[in-house]
Short mmCIF file of C-alpha atoms in Angstrom, two decimals:
data_model
loop_
_atom_site.label_atom_id
_atom_site.label_comp_id
_atom_site.label_asym_id
_atom_site.label_seq_id
_atom_site.Cartn_x
_atom_site.Cartn_y
_atom_site.Cartn_z
CA MET A 1 121.12 -77.07 129.41
CA LYS A 2 119.08 -76.05 126.55
CA ARG A 3 120.09 -76.40 122.77
CA PHE A 4 123.66 -77.64 123.94
CA THR A 5 124.33 -74.59 125.88
CA LEU A 6 124.52 -74.14 129.45
CA ALA A 7 121.85 -71.94 131.24
CA TRP A 8 123.08 -68.72 132.64
CA LYS A 9 125.10 -69.41 136.01
CA ALA A 10 124.03 -72.79 136.04
CA ALA A 11 127.59 -74.26 136.45
CA GLU A 12 128.74 -71.88 138.97
CA TRP A 13 125.31 -71.61 141.05
CA LEU A 14 124.17 -75.24 141.11
CA PRO A 15 126.71 -76.29 143.67
CA TYR A 16 125.77 -73.53 145.89
CA ALA A 17 122.00 -74.30 145.64
CA LEU A 18 122.40 -78.23 146.22
CA LEU A 19 124.50 -77.69 149.33
CA GLN A 20 121.62 -75.57 150.75
CA TYR A 21 119.15 -78.11 149.73
CA ARG A 22 121.17 -80.96 151.41
CA GLN A 23 121.85 -79.07 154.64
CA TYR A 24 118.11 -78.66 154.98
CA GLU A 25 117.48 -82.22 154.25
CA MET A 26 119.96 -83.07 157.19
CA GLU A 27 118.41 -80.75 159.55
CA LYS A 28 114.90 -81.78 158.86
CA GLY A 29 115.59 -85.53 158.12
CA LYS A 30 113.57 -85.51 154.98
CA LYS A 31 114.47 -85.95 151.27
CA PHE A 32 114.19 -83.06 148.80
CA VAL A 33 116.91 -83.85 146.13
CA TYR A 34 116.47 -86.88 143.97
CA PRO A 35 119.85 -87.38 141.62
CA MET A 36 118.69 -89.27 138.38
CA PRO A 37 119.72 -88.96 134.75
CA ILE A 38 118.07 -87.00 132.07
CA TYR A 39 117.38 -88.92 128.74
CA ARG A 40 117.01 -86.56 125.78
CA LYS A 41 115.53 -88.46 123.08
CA LEU A 42 117.31 -87.91 119.56
CA THR A 43 115.24 -87.93 116.60
CA SER A 44 118.01 -88.03 113.91
CA GLU A 45 121.76 -89.00 112.81
CA ALA A 46 122.44 -85.37 112.79
CA GLU A 47 121.33 -84.92 116.38
CA GLN A 48 123.28 -87.92 117.43
CA ASN A 49 126.47 -86.19 115.77
CA ASP A 50 125.54 -82.98 117.46
CA TRP A 51 125.36 -84.71 120.77
CA TYR A 52 128.64 -86.53 120.54
CA ALA A 53 130.57 -83.17 119.22
CA ALA A 54 129.08 -81.34 122.34
CA ALA A 55 130.05 -83.98 124.75
CA GLY A 56 133.22 -83.81 123.68
CA ARG A 57 133.65 -80.29 124.67
CA PRO A 58 135.31 -79.49 128.10
CA VAL A 59 132.28 -77.07 129.20
CA PHE A 60 130.03 -80.08 129.03
CA GLU A 61 132.43 -82.81 130.69
CA ASN A 62 130.36 -82.90 133.88
CA TYR A 63 126.87 -83.06 132.29
CA MET A 64 126.91 -85.00 128.96
CA ASN A 65 127.45 -89.01 128.67
CA GLY A 66 127.13 -90.79 125.65
CA ILE A 67 123.88 -92.14 123.79
CA ARG A 68 121.87 -94.76 125.39
CA ARG A 69 120.69 -97.23 122.31
CA GLU A 70 118.32 -99.20 124.43
CA ALA A 71 114.52 -98.16 124.51
CA LEU A 72 113.17 -97.03 127.88
CA PRO A 73 110.19 -98.67 128.98
CA GLY A 74 107.18 -97.37 127.14
CA ILE A 75 109.61 -95.26 125.18
CA GLU A 76 110.83 -96.25 121.66
CA ALA A 77 114.02 -94.16 120.43
CA PRO A 78 115.53 -95.48 117.08
CA TYR A 79 118.34 -92.84 117.23
CA GLY A 80 118.88 -93.23 121.19
CA PHE A 81 118.75 -91.02 124.01
CA GLY A 82 121.56 -88.34 124.77
CA VAL A 83 122.15 -89.21 128.55
CA MET A 84 122.90 -86.24 131.00
CA LYS A 85 124.63 -86.78 134.09
CA ASN A 86 124.97 -85.00 137.52
CA THR A 87 121.18 -83.91 137.17
CA GLY A 88 118.05 -84.76 138.94
CA LEU A 89 115.12 -82.84 140.54
CA VAL A 90 114.13 -80.99 143.74
CA ASP A 91 111.01 -81.90 145.44
CA VAL A 92 109.80 -78.22 145.47
CA LYS A 93 106.51 -78.64 147.10
CA GLY A 94 107.84 -80.82 149.85
CA LEU A 95 110.68 -78.28 150.27
CA LEU A 96 108.30 -75.50 150.58
CA ASP A 97 105.82 -77.08 152.72
CA THR A 98 108.53 -78.27 155.33
CA LEU A 99 109.87 -74.65 155.46
CA ALA A 100 106.51 -73.39 155.98
CA GLU A 101 105.78 -75.78 158.90
CA ASP A 102 109.14 -74.82 160.16
CA LEU A 103 108.52 -71.12 160.04
CA THR A 104 105.06 -71.41 161.31
CA ALA A 105 106.24 -73.28 164.46
CA LYS A 106 108.70 -70.58 165.20
CA ARG A 107 106.23 -67.95 164.70
CA LEU A 108 107.92 -66.47 161.73
CA LEU A 109 105.19 -66.97 159.23
CA ILE A 110 101.91 -65.41 158.79
CA ARG A 111 99.57 -66.86 156.34
CA GLU A 112 97.35 -64.10 155.01
CA ARG A 113 97.24 -61.70 151.92
CA PHE A 114 99.45 -58.96 152.08
CA VAL A 115 97.83 -55.44 151.45
CA HIS A 116 100.73 -53.21 149.82
CA GLU A 117 98.44 -49.99 150.98
CA LYS A 118 98.84 -50.71 154.65
CA LEU A 119 102.71 -50.74 154.72
CA LYS A 120 104.00 -47.65 156.20
CA THR A 121 107.60 -46.35 155.34
CA LYS A 122 109.79 -44.52 157.80
CA GLU A 123 112.89 -43.15 157.38
CA ASN A 124 114.63 -45.98 159.40
CA TYR A 125 112.07 -48.71 159.34
CA VAL A 126 109.08 -49.96 157.78
CA GLU A 127 105.52 -50.99 159.63
CA TYR A 128 102.93 -53.25 158.66
CA GLU A 129 99.86 -54.40 161.09
CA GLY A 130 101.87 -53.57 164.18
CA ILE A 131 105.00 -55.37 162.98
CA ARG A 132 107.93 -53.34 162.62
CA ALA A 133 111.17 -54.21 160.73
CA ARG A 134 114.40 -52.50 159.38
CA ARG A 135 113.52 -53.57 155.89
CA ILE A 136 111.03 -55.49 153.77
CA VAL A 137 111.98 -57.69 150.74
CA PHE A 138 109.07 -58.29 148.22
CA ALA A 139 109.50 -62.01 146.89
CA GLU A 140 106.07 -62.17 145.37
CA GLY A 141 106.78 -64.02 142.02
CA TYR A 142 104.16 -62.92 139.38
CA GLY A 143 102.27 -61.28 142.07
CA LEU A 144 104.87 -58.20 141.62
CA LYS A 145 102.74 -56.73 138.97
CA HIS A 146 100.17 -55.70 141.40
CA ASN A 147 103.03 -54.21 144.00
CA PRO A 148 102.78 -50.34 143.96
CA PHE A 149 106.44 -50.01 144.51
CA PHE A 150 108.10 -52.23 142.13
CA GLY A 151 105.00 -53.14 139.68
CA HIS A 152 106.85 -50.99 137.13
CA LEU A 153 109.62 -53.39 136.51
CA PRO A 154 109.32 -55.31 133.33
CA LEU A 155 108.31 -58.78 134.80
CA MET A 156 106.49 -60.44 131.86
CA GLY A 157 105.05 -63.66 133.43
CA THR A 158 104.95 -66.73 131.24
CA LYS A 159 101.89 -69.09 131.95
CA GLY A 160 102.80 -72.83 131.85
CA GLU A 161 100.35 -76.04 132.22
CA ALA A 162 101.47 -79.33 133.05
CA LEU A 163 99.69 -82.70 133.49
CA THR A 164 99.90 -85.35 136.08
CA VAL A 165 99.74 -88.96 134.46
CA GLU A 166 100.20 -92.49 135.89
CA PRO A 167 102.19 -94.51 133.16
CA ALA A 168 101.87 -98.30 133.06
CA GLU A 169 105.74 -98.59 132.39
CA LYS A 170 107.93 -96.20 134.20
CA PRO A 171 110.87 -95.19 132.23
CA GLY A 172 113.00 -94.29 135.25
CA GLY A 173 114.86 -91.02 135.33
CA ILE A 174 113.62 -87.63 133.60
CA VAL A 175 112.81 -87.98 129.84
CA LYS A 176 113.24 -84.78 127.39
CA SER A 177 111.62 -84.56 123.98
CA ASN A 178 108.85 -82.37 122.74
CA VAL A 179 107.57 -82.42 126.16
CA PHE A 180 109.36 -83.66 129.46
CA MET A 181 108.31 -86.28 132.01
CA ALA A 182 109.56 -86.36 135.33
CA PRO A 183 108.82 -88.49 138.31
CA VAL A 184 106.72 -86.96 140.93
CA PRO A 185 108.58 -87.73 144.57
CA GLY A 186 106.84 -89.93 146.67
CA SER A 187 104.15 -91.03 144.21
CA ARG A 188 103.56 -93.40 141.15
CA ALA A 189 102.95 -90.25 139.10
CA TYR A 190 104.92 -88.41 136.52
CA LEU A 191 104.55 -84.50 135.71
CA VAL A 192 104.42 -84.09 131.72
CA GLY A 193 104.86 -80.47 130.57
CA SER A 194 104.89 -77.86 129.66
CA THR A 195 103.38 -75.19 127.83
CA TYR A 196 104.25 -71.63 127.26
CA ASN A 197 101.41 -68.87 127.06
CA TRP A 198 102.59 -65.01 127.13
CA THR A 199 98.98 -63.74 126.98
CA ASP A 200 96.79 -65.51 129.35
CA LYS A 201 97.91 -64.47 132.95
CA SER A 202 95.19 -66.61 134.83
CA LEU A 203 95.95 -69.68 137.02
CA THR A 204 93.15 -71.63 135.38
CA PRO A 205 94.04 -74.94 133.59
CA THR A 206 92.89 -74.98 130.04
CA ARG A 207 91.35 -77.59 127.76
CA GLU A 208 93.71 -76.28 124.82
CA ALA A 209 96.81 -76.93 127.11
CA ARG A 210 95.53 -80.42 128.07
CA GLU A 211 94.92 -81.43 124.46
CA HIS A 212 98.59 -79.91 123.18
CA LEU A 213 100.21 -81.96 126.04
CA LEU A 214 98.42 -85.12 125.20
CA GLU A 215 99.30 -84.87 121.58
CA LYS A 216 102.79 -84.34 122.28
CA PHE A 217 103.17 -87.09 125.07
CA ARG A 218 101.39 -89.69 122.80
CA GLY A 219 104.12 -88.86 120.38
CA LEU A 220 106.69 -89.81 123.12
CA TYR A 221 105.41 -92.32 125.28
CA GLN A 222 103.73 -95.52 123.73
CA GLY A 223 102.37 -97.23 126.80
CA ASP A 224 99.14 -96.88 128.73
CA PHE A 225 98.57 -94.07 131.00
CA GLU A 226 95.96 -92.46 133.11
CA VAL A 227 95.87 -88.68 133.37
CA THR A 228 95.35 -87.74 137.23
CA GLY A 229 95.50 -84.13 137.21
CA GLN A 230 96.21 -80.73 135.48
CA ARG A 231 98.12 -77.39 137.01
CA ALA A 232 98.58 -74.06 135.78
CA GLY A 233 101.14 -71.40 137.14
CA ILE A 234 102.69 -68.09 135.87
CA ARG A 235 106.61 -68.14 135.58
CA PRO A 236 107.95 -64.91 136.81
CA THR A 237 110.06 -64.09 133.49
CA VAL A 238 112.00 -60.95 132.68
CA LYS A 239 112.82 -59.63 128.95
CA ASP A 240 116.53 -60.01 129.55
CA ARG A 241 116.09 -63.46 131.45
CA ARG A 242 117.92 -62.24 134.50
CA PRO A 243 116.86 -61.95 138.11
CA LEU A 244 115.47 -58.58 139.71
CA LEU A 245 117.32 -57.80 142.68
CA GLY A 246 117.61 -54.36 144.11
CA ARG A 247 116.54 -51.31 146.43
CA HIS A 248 113.51 -49.06 145.65
CA PRO A 249 114.94 -45.68 144.17
CA ARG A 250 112.81 -43.59 146.78
CA HIS A 251 112.01 -45.87 149.73
CA ALA A 252 115.55 -46.98 150.96
CA ASN A 253 114.11 -49.83 153.14
CA LEU A 254 112.33 -51.64 150.33
CA PHE A 255 113.96 -54.36 148.36
CA VAL A 256 112.85 -56.95 145.85
CA LEU A 257 113.71 -60.48 144.70
CA ASN A 258 112.14 -61.79 141.60
CA GLY A 259 112.58 -62.76 138.21
CA MET A 260 113.92 -66.19 138.47
CA GLY A 261 111.94 -67.27 135.47
CA THR A 262 112.08 -71.16 135.06
CA ARG A 263 115.13 -71.71 136.94
CA GLY A 264 114.38 -70.59 140.31
CA VAL A 265 115.81 -73.99 141.84
CA ILE A 266 119.25 -73.11 140.64
CA LEU A 267 118.95 -69.22 141.02
CA ALA A 268 117.18 -68.35 143.94
CA PRO A 269 119.33 -69.50 146.64
CA ARG A 270 122.47 -67.69 145.26
CA SER A 271 120.31 -64.66 144.32
CA ALA A 272 118.74 -64.40 147.70
CA LYS A 273 122.46 -64.41 149.35
CA ILE A 274 123.56 -61.73 146.90
CA LEU A 275 120.75 -59.56 148.05
CA PHE A 276 121.29 -60.23 151.67
CA ASP A 277 124.94 -59.23 151.37
CA TYR A 278 124.12 -56.11 149.74
CA MET A 279 121.61 -55.14 152.35
CA GLU A 280 123.52 -56.12 155.35
CA PHE A 281 127.23 -55.48 154.17
CA GLY A 282 126.71 -52.93 151.20
CA MET A 283 128.39 -55.40 148.89
CA ASP A 284 127.55 -54.56 145.08
CA LEU A 285 124.98 -56.01 143.41
CA PRO A 286 125.97 -57.35 139.77
CA ALA A 287 124.97 -55.01 137.31
CA GLU A 288 123.19 -57.48 135.18
CA MET A 289 120.82 -58.43 138.30
CA ASP A 290 120.48 -54.88 139.64
CA ILE A 291 117.08 -53.49 138.89
CA ARG A 292 118.71 -50.29 137.97
CA ARG A 293 119.54 -51.52 134.62
CA PHE A 294 116.08 -50.61 133.65
CA SER A 295 116.65 -46.96 134.48
CA ASP A 296 120.19 -46.12 133.99
CA GLY A 297 121.35 -44.91 130.63
#
């Protein structure tokens, strides 16, 4: 939820995504989903009124609670916190690491750099380094910009940086203000972020982002803390904020799955299922997700 509006497809697709993560938790005997409230710091009476008004709308009844008046450990909030329910976080790193281990054990994952020029496209199959398959799906994130088959798609890429901190007092839950702070599963640390940079496409953390985040974080958190790390990444953003799914216009065996932006945890499972059904059963792609929207008309 952003600015008291639900993110695109959030209400419809979140249950499906959680089901996939929960099933994998049961299969592997590990925990990836951590339910917890989100506390949105309010900064004025006007924001309090806006929160109450939005919380009274049916569309938000499953997500918005009342206002918490008490301070959180290390965080003062004279106007309180708007409390969000049915929220939490997914341990994406733990999930991906476990998936990689699982696929490696089944001899279904090869860890090496993919060289697009080595891919051979035939009428009924593709071949790469001796591996033959009916189809190939490119799910490369921002790396799509270097893909000779799909690099023309309008994937912008937005760099984001975040800090890892260990606060003396832990607020519990996720806190959202000018920055967010969210607990890192399995550790004492919190992730503080994030920045948006539309020009720098490197994966190098910067001093400017660190100083910016520290300034914002000190305005939110009044306790002592230690900075233990900094990270950077490129969000695979698209100008219309919709995923990129579809078939290559000339190579019928080449497909793309990309453009999840900042909401891959919610969008990716359902998007992958939609693309699978399109490839295997000929089901239509939603026009707003189909890459042909950038070539038709």
